[in-house]
Coordinates of C-alpha atoms in Angstrom, one line a residue:
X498 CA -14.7 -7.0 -94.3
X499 CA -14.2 -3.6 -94.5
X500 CA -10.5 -3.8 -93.2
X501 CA -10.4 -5.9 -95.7
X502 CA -11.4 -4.0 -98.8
X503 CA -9.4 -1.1 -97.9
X504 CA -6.0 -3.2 -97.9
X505 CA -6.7 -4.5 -100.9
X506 CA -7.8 -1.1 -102.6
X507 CA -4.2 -0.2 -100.8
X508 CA -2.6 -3.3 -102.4
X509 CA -3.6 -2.1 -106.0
X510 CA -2.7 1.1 -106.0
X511 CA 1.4 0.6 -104.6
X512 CA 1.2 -2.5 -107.1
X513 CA 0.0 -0.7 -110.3
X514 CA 2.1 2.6 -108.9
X515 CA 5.0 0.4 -109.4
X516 CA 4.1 -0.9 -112.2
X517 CA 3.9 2.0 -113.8
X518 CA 7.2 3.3 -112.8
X519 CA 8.8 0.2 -114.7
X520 CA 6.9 1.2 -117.3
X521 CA 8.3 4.8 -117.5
X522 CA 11.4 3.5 -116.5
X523 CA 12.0 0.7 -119.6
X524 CA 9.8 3.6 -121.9
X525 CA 12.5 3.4 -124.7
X526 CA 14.2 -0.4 -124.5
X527 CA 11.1 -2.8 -125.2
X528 CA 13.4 -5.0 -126.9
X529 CA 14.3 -9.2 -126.7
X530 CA 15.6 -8.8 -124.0
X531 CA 13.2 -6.7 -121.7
X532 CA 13.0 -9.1 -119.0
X533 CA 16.1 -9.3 -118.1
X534 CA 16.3 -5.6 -117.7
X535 CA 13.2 -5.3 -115.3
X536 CA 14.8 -8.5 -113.4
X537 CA 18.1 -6.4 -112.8
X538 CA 18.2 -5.5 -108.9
X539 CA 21.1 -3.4 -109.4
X540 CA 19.8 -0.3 -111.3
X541 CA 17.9 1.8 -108.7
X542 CA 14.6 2.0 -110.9
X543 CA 11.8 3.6 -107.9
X544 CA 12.0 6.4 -105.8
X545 CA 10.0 6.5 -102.6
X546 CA 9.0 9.6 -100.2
X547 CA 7.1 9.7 -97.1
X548 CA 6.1 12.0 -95.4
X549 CA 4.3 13.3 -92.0
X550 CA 2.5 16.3 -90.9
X551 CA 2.2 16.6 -87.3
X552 CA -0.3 18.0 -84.8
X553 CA -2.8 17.2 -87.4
X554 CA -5.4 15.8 -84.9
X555 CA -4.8 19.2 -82.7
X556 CA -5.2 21.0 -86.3
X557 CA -8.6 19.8 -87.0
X558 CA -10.3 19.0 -83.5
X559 CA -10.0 21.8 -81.9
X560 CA -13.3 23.8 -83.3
X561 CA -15.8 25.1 -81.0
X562 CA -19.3 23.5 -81.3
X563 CA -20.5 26.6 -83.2
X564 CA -20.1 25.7 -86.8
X565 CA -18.1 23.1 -86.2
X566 CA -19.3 20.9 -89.5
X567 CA -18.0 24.2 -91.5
X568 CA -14.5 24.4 -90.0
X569 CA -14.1 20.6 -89.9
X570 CA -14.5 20.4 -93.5
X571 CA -12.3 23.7 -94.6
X572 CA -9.7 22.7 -92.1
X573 CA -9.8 19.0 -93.8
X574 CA -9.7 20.8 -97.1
X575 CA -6.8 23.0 -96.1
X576 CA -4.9 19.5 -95.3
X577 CA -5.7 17.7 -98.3
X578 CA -4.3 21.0 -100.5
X579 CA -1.6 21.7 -98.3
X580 CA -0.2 17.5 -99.0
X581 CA -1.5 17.9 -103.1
X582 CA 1.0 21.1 -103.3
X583 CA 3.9 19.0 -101.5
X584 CA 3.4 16.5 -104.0
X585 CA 3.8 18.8 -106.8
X586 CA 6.5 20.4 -105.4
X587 CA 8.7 17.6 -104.9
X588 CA 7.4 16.4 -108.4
X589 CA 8.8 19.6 -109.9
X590 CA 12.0 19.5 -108.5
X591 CA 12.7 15.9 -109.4
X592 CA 11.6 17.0 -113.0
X593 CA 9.0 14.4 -112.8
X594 CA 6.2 16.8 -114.1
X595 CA 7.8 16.3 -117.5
X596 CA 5.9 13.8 -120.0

């Protein structure tokens, strides 16, 4: 069940993430013929990055049993800044940031 739930919650968010690209994408030609732009496979309308950090595991598990709660957290932290700041970067030099 759980499994479950959390490829669904996965599910949404890639389909409304690309729906909302479309959306951005077709911004300024909601006209007649609207669906036949979206339906065009030939204009390259998405843009998708990946992206791995490795010796993650060896990042956050090696703490001594002294504190360990403490460093777990700040070392999870440091991760979950260090990926938001990526993100923005790359944003920024696509000129996505723009509205």
């Amino acid at each position: 069940m759980k499994w479950s739930l959390i490829l669904n919650t996965h599910h949404l968010k890639t389909t409304s993430a690309i729906a909302l690209c479309l959306y951005h994408y077709h911004l300024n030609e909601f006209d007649r013929d609207i669906q036949r732009k979206i339906e065009d496979r030939k204009d390259r309308k998405y843009l998708v990055v990946g992206g791995n950090i490795s010796g993650i595991q060896d990042f956050i598990y090696t703490i001594t049993s002294k504190g360990a709660l403490k460093y777990l957290r700040a070392r999870s932290l440091f991760l979950e800044l260090l990926v938001e700041e990526v993100v923005a970067e790359i944003l920024e030099r696509l000129k996505f940031n723009e509205s």
